[in-house]
Amino acid sequence: MTAMTTGSSSRADANRRRILDVALAELLRDPDASMDQIARAAGVVRRTVYGHFPSREALISTLVDGAVQALAEADEGARAGVADPAEAVARSVLAIWEIADRYRLLVALAQRTVTVQGIRERLAPLRENKVQLLQRGLDEGVFSSPLPAPALAYVHEQMLFAVTEAVNDGLVTAEEAGRAATVTVLTAAGVPASAATELVAKVSEGS
């Protein structure tokens, strides 16, 4: 590969990353943002955007896939080497909240372009990890719920979406939301509120 070809490829990669970053910001601001809006915000012509993404749906699909991958990586990294199921859940939710812009994107797009079912399918591997963790906690008596682990995992997922929407609607601040969501998820799994609050404070301070 010649230096010119390498340079062109690098510029194309940089353009693609910029378009994705700008598209994320624009779609968070306006989930109905058009390809024209995204192109203008990225400082490129529309043809450049279409050169990387043949349709708005393809662009959004790439963003959703990236969001799900980021969430999965945050979850896996947070839980690595943590034996206590409650602490593992706490660390997972807090880590996911650090990339809350991706989560907000899923919420916004679930209401418009990408179906809730489509997002649920993409989140399936992440949810399966959560099911295993919740089942272990139930087996060990750390968690207590009338729901089986798979149903409880759905409850947790929907609670996180709901807290995210509460942030979007100005009902809770983004700064408060991470800890509050984590305590809420733990209490839904049967952890006493005082113990959940103490655990989340401990994990937050240690991270």
PDB file of C-alpha atoms in Angstrom:
ATOM      1  CA  MET A   1       0.000   0.000   0.000  1.00  0.00           C
ATOM      2  CA  THR A   2       1.429   3.370  -0.990  1.00  0.00           C
ATOM      3  CA  ALA A   3       1.809   6.289   1.393  1.00  0.00           C
ATOM      4  CA  MET A   4      -0.903   8.152  -0.555  1.00  0.00           C
ATOM      5  CA  THR A   5      -3.320   5.227  -0.235  1.00  0.00           C
ATOM      6  CA  THR A   6      -2.531   4.916   3.459  1.00  0.00           C
ATOM      7  CA  GLY A   7      -3.126   8.630   3.946  1.00  0.00           C
ATOM      8  CA  SER A   8      -6.445   8.476   2.108  1.00  0.00           C
ATOM      9  CA  SER A   9      -7.505   5.491   4.205  1.00  0.00           C
ATOM     10  CA  SER A  10      -6.560   7.298   7.412  1.00  0.00           C
ATOM     11  CA  ARG A  11      -8.533  10.366   6.353  1.00  0.00           C
ATOM     12  CA  ALA A  12     -11.512   8.181   5.471  1.00  0.00           C
ATOM     13  CA  ASP A  13     -11.338   6.455   8.871  1.00  0.00           C
ATOM     14  CA  ALA A  14     -11.081   9.821  10.617  1.00  0.00           C
ATOM     15  CA  ASN A  15     -14.046  11.124   8.624  1.00  0.00           C
ATOM     16  CA  ARG A  16     -16.087   8.037   9.496  1.00  0.00           C
ATOM     17  CA  ARG A  17     -15.308   8.378  13.220  1.00  0.00           C
ATOM     18  CA  ARG A  18     -16.160  12.082  13.118  1.00  0.00           C
ATOM     19  CA  ILE A  19     -19.457  11.419  11.368  1.00  0.00           C
ATOM     20  CA  LEU A  20     -20.363   8.781  13.971  1.00  0.00           C
ATOM     21  CA  ASP A  21     -19.420  11.076  16.875  1.00  0.00           C
ATOM     22  CA  VAL A  22     -21.387  13.982  15.420  1.00  0.00           C
ATOM     23  CA  ALA A  23     -24.331  11.732  14.538  1.00  0.00           C
ATOM     24  CA  LEU A  24     -24.453  10.485  18.143  1.00  0.00           C
ATOM     25  CA  ALA A  25     -24.593  14.065  19.442  1.00  0.00           C
ATOM     26  CA  GLU A  26     -27.129  15.175  16.841  1.00  0.00           C
ATOM     27  CA  LEU A  27     -29.442  12.185  17.367  1.00  0.00           C
ATOM     28  CA  LEU A  28     -29.331  12.679  21.125  1.00  0.00           C
ATOM     29  CA  ARG A  29     -30.340  16.289  20.554  1.00  0.00           C
ATOM     30  CA  ASP A  30     -32.910  15.394  17.907  1.00  0.00           C
ATOM     31  CA  PRO A  31     -33.667  11.681  17.316  1.00  0.00           C
ATOM     32  CA  ASP A  32     -35.260  12.650  13.983  1.00  0.00           C
ATOM     33  CA  ALA A  33     -32.121  14.409  12.703  1.00  0.00           C
ATOM     34  CA  SER A  34     -31.683  13.968   8.955  1.00  0.00           C
ATOM     35  CA  MET A  35     -28.548  12.970   7.059  1.00  0.00           C
ATOM     36  CA  ASP A  36     -28.356  16.607   5.857  1.00  0.00           C
ATOM     37  CA  GLN A  37     -28.320  17.868   9.447  1.00  0.00           C
ATOM     38  CA  ILE A  38     -25.657  15.358  10.417  1.00  0.00           C
ATOM     39  CA  ALA A  39     -23.524  16.261   7.387  1.00  0.00           C
ATOM     40  CA  ARG A  40     -23.734  19.992   8.161  1.00  0.00           C
ATOM     41  CA  ALA A  41     -22.867  19.414  11.827  1.00  0.00           C
ATOM     42  CA  ALA A  42     -19.891  17.264  10.803  1.00  0.00           C
ATOM     43  CA  GLY A  43     -18.700  19.901   8.353  1.00  0.00           C
ATOM     44  CA  VAL A  44     -18.886  17.602   5.340  1.00  0.00           C
ATOM     45  CA  VAL A  45     -21.105  17.336   2.273  1.00  0.00           C
ATOM     46  CA  ARG A  46     -23.981  14.893   2.285  1.00  0.00           C
ATOM     47  CA  ARG A  47     -22.224  12.741  -0.332  1.00  0.00           C
ATOM     48  CA  THR A  48     -19.417  12.088   2.164  1.00  0.00           C
ATOM     49  CA  VAL A  49     -21.846  10.797   4.759  1.00  0.00           C
ATOM     50  CA  TYR A  50     -23.536   8.552   2.206  1.00  0.00           C
ATOM     51  CA  GLY A  51     -20.107   7.350   1.096  1.00  0.00           C
ATOM     52  CA  HIS A  52     -19.650   5.788   4.522  1.00  0.00           C
ATOM     53  CA  PHE A  53     -23.269   4.935   5.296  1.00  0.00           C
ATOM     54  CA  PRO A  54     -25.625   4.142   2.385  1.00  0.00           C
ATOM     55  CA  SER A  55     -28.712   5.131   4.363  1.00  0.00           C
ATOM     56  CA  ARG A  56     -29.826   6.790   7.575  1.00  0.00           C
ATOM     57  CA  GLU A  57     -30.854   3.364   8.815  1.00  0.00           C
ATOM     58  CA  ALA A  58     -27.328   2.019   8.199  1.00  0.00           C
ATOM     59  CA  LEU A  59     -25.832   4.930  10.132  1.00  0.00           C
ATOM     60  CA  ILE A  60     -28.210   4.423  13.032  1.00  0.00           C
ATOM     61  CA  SER A  61     -27.629   0.662  13.021  1.00  0.00           C
ATOM     62  CA  THR A  62     -23.869   1.276  13.279  1.00  0.00           C
ATOM     63  CA  LEU A  63     -24.423   3.651  16.204  1.00  0.00           C
ATOM     64  CA  VAL A  64     -26.697   1.176  17.986  1.00  0.00           C
ATOM     65  CA  ASP A  65     -24.203  -1.657  17.490  1.00  0.00           C
ATOM     66  CA  GLY A  66     -21.450   0.560  18.879  1.00  0.00           C
ATOM     67  CA  ALA A  67     -23.586   1.531  21.857  1.00  0.00           C
ATOM     68  CA  VAL A  68     -24.389  -2.084  22.681  1.00  0.00           C
ATOM     69  CA  GLN A  69     -20.728  -3.075  22.338  1.00  0.00           C
ATOM     70  CA  ALA A  70     -19.665  -0.240  24.646  1.00  0.00           C
ATOM     71  CA  LEU A  71     -22.266  -1.286  27.225  1.00  0.00           C
ATOM     72  CA  ALA A  72     -21.167  -4.934  27.033  1.00  0.00           C
ATOM     73  CA  GLU A  73     -17.512  -4.015  27.474  1.00  0.00           C
ATOM     74  CA  ALA A  74     -18.305  -1.728  30.421  1.00  0.00           C
ATOM     75  CA  ASP A  75     -20.368  -4.459  32.067  1.00  0.00           C
ATOM     76  CA  GLU A  76     -17.731  -7.157  31.571  1.00  0.00           C
ATOM     77  CA  GLY A  77     -14.891  -4.967  32.794  1.00  0.00           C
ATOM     78  CA  ALA A  78     -16.793  -3.853  35.881  1.00  0.00           C
ATOM     79  CA  ARG A  79     -17.703  -7.384  36.955  1.00  0.00           C
ATOM     80  CA  ALA A  80     -14.299  -8.983  36.326  1.00  0.00           C
ATOM     81  CA  GLY A  81     -12.945 -10.635  39.461  1.00  0.00           C
ATOM     82  CA  VAL A  82     -15.857  -9.536  41.680  1.00  0.00           C
ATOM     83  CA  ALA A  83     -17.192 -12.496  43.698  1.00  0.00           C
ATOM     84  CA  ASP A  84     -20.146 -10.867  45.489  1.00  0.00           C
ATOM     85  CA  PRO A  85     -23.208 -10.734  43.187  1.00  0.00           C
ATOM     86  CA  ALA A  86     -24.549  -7.529  44.751  1.00  0.00           C
ATOM     87  CA  GLU A  87     -21.226  -5.741  44.320  1.00  0.00           C
ATOM     88  CA  ALA A  88     -20.951  -7.076  40.757  1.00  0.00           C
ATOM     89  CA  VAL A  89     -24.395  -5.659  39.916  1.00  0.00           C
ATOM     90  CA  ALA A  90     -23.500  -2.335  41.537  1.00  0.00           C
ATOM     91  CA  ARG A  91     -20.231  -2.037  39.636  1.00  0.00           C
ATOM     92  CA  SER A  92     -21.923  -3.025  36.380  1.00  0.00           C
ATOM     93  CA  VAL A  93     -24.688  -0.413  36.608  1.00  0.00           C
ATOM     94  CA  LEU A  94     -22.291   2.342  37.654  1.00  0.00           C
ATOM     95  CA  ALA A  95     -19.942   1.496  34.786  1.00  0.00           C
ATOM     96  CA  ILE A  96     -22.805   1.497  32.295  1.00  0.00           C
ATOM     97  CA  TRP A  97     -23.920   4.874  33.601  1.00  0.00           C
ATOM     98  CA  GLU A  98     -20.511   6.346  32.795  1.00  0.00           C
ATOM     99  CA  ILE A  99     -21.351   5.858  29.129  1.00  0.00           C
ATOM    100  CA  ALA A 100     -24.943   6.967  29.621  1.00  0.00           C
ATOM    101  CA  ASP A 101     -24.951   8.885  26.346  1.00  0.00           C
ATOM    102  CA  ARG A 102     -24.967   5.531  24.548  1.00  0.00           C
ATOM    103  CA  TYR A 103     -27.800   4.338  26.744  1.00  0.00           C
ATOM    104  CA  ARG A 104     -29.757   7.522  26.097  1.00  0.00           C
ATOM    105  CA  LEU A 105     -29.288   6.932  22.378  1.00  0.00           C
ATOM    106  CA  LEU A 106     -30.893   3.498  22.683  1.00  0.00           C
ATOM    107  CA  VAL A 107     -33.835   4.987  24.567  1.00  0.00           C
ATOM    108  CA  ALA A 108     -34.334   7.787  22.037  1.00  0.00           C
ATOM    109  CA  LEU A 109     -34.067   5.526  19.015  1.00  0.00           C
ATOM    110  CA  ALA A 110     -36.262   2.826  20.553  1.00  0.00           C
ATOM    111  CA  GLN A 111     -39.055   5.377  20.416  1.00  0.00           C
ATOM    112  CA  ARG A 112     -38.453   6.120  16.747  1.00  0.00           C
ATOM    113  CA  THR A 113     -36.277   4.440  14.139  1.00  0.00           C
ATOM    114  CA  VAL A 114     -35.062   1.274  15.829  1.00  0.00           C
ATOM    115  CA  THR A 115     -37.729  -0.912  17.378  1.00  0.00           C
ATOM    116  CA  VAL A 116     -37.617  -1.893  21.029  1.00  0.00           C
ATOM    117  CA  GLN A 117     -37.520  -5.515  19.873  1.00  0.00           C
ATOM    118  CA  GLY A 118     -34.475  -4.801  17.708  1.00  0.00           C
ATOM    119  CA  ILE A 119     -32.636  -3.288  20.650  1.00  0.00           C
ATOM    120  CA  ARG A 120     -33.670  -6.148  22.939  1.00  0.00           C
ATOM    121  CA  GLU A 121     -32.189  -8.603  20.454  1.00  0.00           C
ATOM    122  CA  ARG A 122     -28.914  -6.695  20.377  1.00  0.00           C
ATOM    123  CA  LEU A 123     -28.839  -6.573  24.181  1.00  0.00           C
ATOM    124  CA  ALA A 124     -29.438 -10.343  24.498  1.00  0.00           C
ATOM    125  CA  PRO A 125     -25.804 -11.325  25.287  1.00  0.00           C
ATOM    126  CA  LEU A 126     -25.550  -8.567  27.912  1.00  0.00           C
ATOM    127  CA  ARG A 127     -28.872  -9.662  29.401  1.00  0.00           C
ATOM    128  CA  GLU A 128     -27.764 -13.307  29.532  1.00  0.00           C
ATOM    129  CA  ASN A 129     -24.727 -12.321  31.601  1.00  0.00           C
ATOM    130  CA  LYS A 130     -27.063 -10.425  33.929  1.00  0.00           C
ATOM    131  CA  VAL A 131     -29.370 -13.462  34.207  1.00  0.00           C
ATOM    132  CA  GLN A 132     -26.459 -15.664  35.274  1.00  0.00           C
ATOM    133  CA  LEU A 133     -25.334 -13.101  37.831  1.00  0.00           C
ATOM    134  CA  LEU A 134     -28.829 -12.669  39.239  1.00  0.00           C
ATOM    135  CA  GLN A 135     -29.338 -16.443  39.390  1.00  0.00           C
ATOM    136  CA  ARG A 136     -26.127 -16.820  41.363  1.00  0.00           C
ATOM    137  CA  GLY A 137     -27.261 -14.104  43.740  1.00  0.00           C
ATOM    138  CA  LEU A 138     -30.646 -15.775  44.184  1.00  0.00           C
ATOM    139  CA  ASP A 139     -29.010 -19.158  44.773  1.00  0.00           C
ATOM    140  CA  GLU A 140     -26.661 -17.677  47.367  1.00  0.00           C
ATOM    141  CA  GLY A 141     -29.440 -15.773  49.120  1.00  0.00           C
ATOM    142  CA  VAL A 142     -27.870 -12.400  48.322  1.00  0.00           C
ATOM    143  CA  PHE A 143     -30.931 -11.513  46.247  1.00  0.00           C
ATOM    144  CA  SER A 144     -34.572 -12.255  46.931  1.00  0.00           C
ATOM    145  CA  SER A 145     -37.351 -11.894  44.384  1.00  0.00           C
ATOM    146  CA  PRO A 146     -40.656 -13.528  43.465  1.00  0.00           C
ATOM    147  CA  LEU A 147     -39.449 -13.304  39.857  1.00  0.00           C
ATOM    148  CA  PRO A 148     -37.103 -15.841  38.249  1.00  0.00           C
ATOM    149  CA  ALA A 149     -33.726 -14.480  37.176  1.00  0.00           C
ATOM    150  CA  PRO A 150     -34.611 -14.013  33.460  1.00  0.00           C
ATOM    151  CA  ALA A 151     -37.698 -11.937  34.327  1.00  0.00           C
ATOM    152  CA  LEU A 152     -35.767  -9.968  36.935  1.00  0.00           C
ATOM    153  CA  ALA A 153     -33.135  -9.142  34.306  1.00  0.00           C
ATOM    154  CA  TYR A 154     -35.882  -7.628  32.137  1.00  0.00           C
ATOM    155  CA  VAL A 155     -37.093  -5.590  35.101  1.00  0.00           C
ATOM    156  CA  HIS A 156     -33.586  -4.246  35.689  1.00  0.00           C
ATOM    157  CA  GLU A 157     -33.207  -3.367  32.013  1.00  0.00           C
ATOM    158  CA  GLN A 158     -36.495  -1.469  31.929  1.00  0.00           C
ATOM    159  CA  MET A 159     -35.682   0.335  35.174  1.00  0.00           C
ATOM    160  CA  LEU A 160     -32.470   1.653  33.661  1.00  0.00           C
ATOM    161  CA  PHE A 161     -34.322   2.833  30.575  1.00  0.00           C
ATOM    162  CA  ALA A 162     -36.914   4.498  32.834  1.00  0.00           C
ATOM    163  CA  VAL A 163     -34.311   6.332  34.942  1.00  0.00           C
ATOM    164  CA  THR A 164     -32.635   7.481  31.737  1.00  0.00           C
ATOM    165  CA  GLU A 165     -35.938   8.911  30.517  1.00  0.00           C
ATOM    166  CA  ALA A 166     -36.374  10.605  33.900  1.00  0.00           C
ATOM    167  CA  VAL A 167     -33.023  12.330  33.348  1.00  0.00           C
ATOM    168  CA  ASN A 168     -34.100  13.364  29.833  1.00  0.00           C
ATOM    169  CA  ASP A 169     -37.326  14.818  31.282  1.00  0.00           C
ATOM    170  CA  GLY A 170     -35.470  16.729  34.000  1.00  0.00           C
ATOM    171  CA  LEU A 171     -36.931  14.717  36.884  1.00  0.00           C
ATOM    172  CA  VAL A 172     -33.512  13.736  38.246  1.00  0.00           C
ATOM    173  CA  THR A 173     -30.074  15.171  37.546  1.00  0.00           C
ATOM    174  CA  ALA A 174     -27.529  13.201  35.545  1.00  0.00           C
ATOM    175  CA  GLU A 175     -25.142  13.484  38.503  1.00  0.00           C
ATOM    176  CA  GLU A 176     -27.611  11.823  40.868  1.00  0.00           C
ATOM    177  CA  ALA A 177     -28.972   9.300  38.414  1.00  0.00           C
ATOM    178  CA  GLY A 178     -26.103   6.801  38.364  1.00  0.00           C
ATOM    179  CA  ARG A 179     -26.097   6.076  42.081  1.00  0.00           C
ATOM    180  CA  ALA A 180     -29.874   6.323  42.328  1.00  0.00           C
ATOM    181  CA  ALA A 181     -30.371   3.852  39.481  1.00  0.00           C
ATOM    182  CA  THR A 182     -27.898   1.431  41.033  1.00  0.00           C
ATOM    183  CA  VAL A 183     -29.597   1.527  44.427  1.00  0.00           C
ATOM    184  CA  THR A 184     -32.980   1.087  42.729  1.00  0.00           C
ATOM    185  CA  VAL A 185     -31.791  -1.966  40.768  1.00  0.00           C
ATOM    186  CA  LEU A 186     -30.354  -3.568  43.908  1.00  0.00           C
ATOM    187  CA  THR A 187     -33.496  -2.971  45.944  1.00  0.00           C
ATOM    188  CA  ALA A 188     -35.559  -4.490  43.121  1.00  0.00           C
ATOM    189  CA  ALA A 189     -33.426  -7.611  43.583  1.00  0.00           C
ATOM    190  CA  GLY A 190     -34.316  -7.715  47.271  1.00  0.00           C
ATOM    191  CA  VAL A 191     -31.301  -5.967  48.780  1.00  0.00           C
ATOM    192  CA  PRO A 192     -32.434  -3.759  51.709  1.00  0.00           C
ATOM    193  CA  ALA A 193     -32.348  -0.061  50.756  1.00  0.00           C
ATOM    194  CA  SER A 194     -29.894   0.848  53.522  1.00  0.00           C
ATOM    195  CA  ALA A 195     -27.483  -1.930  52.531  1.00  0.00           C
ATOM    196  CA  ALA A 196     -27.823  -1.037  48.837  1.00  0.00           C
ATOM    197  CA  THR A 197     -27.140   2.636  49.521  1.00  0.00           C
ATOM    198  CA  GLU A 198     -24.090   1.776  51.629  1.00  0.00           C
ATOM    199  CA  LEU A 199     -22.731  -0.626  49.007  1.00  0.00           C
ATOM    200  CA  VAL A 200     -23.162   1.861  46.154  1.00  0.00           C
ATOM    201  CA  ALA A 201     -21.444   4.600  48.167  1.00  0.00           C
ATOM    202  CA  LYS A 202     -18.549   2.252  48.955  1.00  0.00           C
ATOM    203  CA  VAL A 203     -18.161   1.123  45.340  1.00  0.00           C
ATOM    204  CA  SER A 204     -18.420   4.703  44.024  1.00  0.00           C
ATOM    205  CA  GLU A 205     -15.764   5.985  46.390  1.00  0.00           C
ATOM    206  CA  GLY A 206     -13.437   3.112  45.606  1.00  0.00           C
ATOM    207  CA  SER A 207     -13.721   3.416  41.834  1.00  0.00           C
TER     208      SER A 207
END
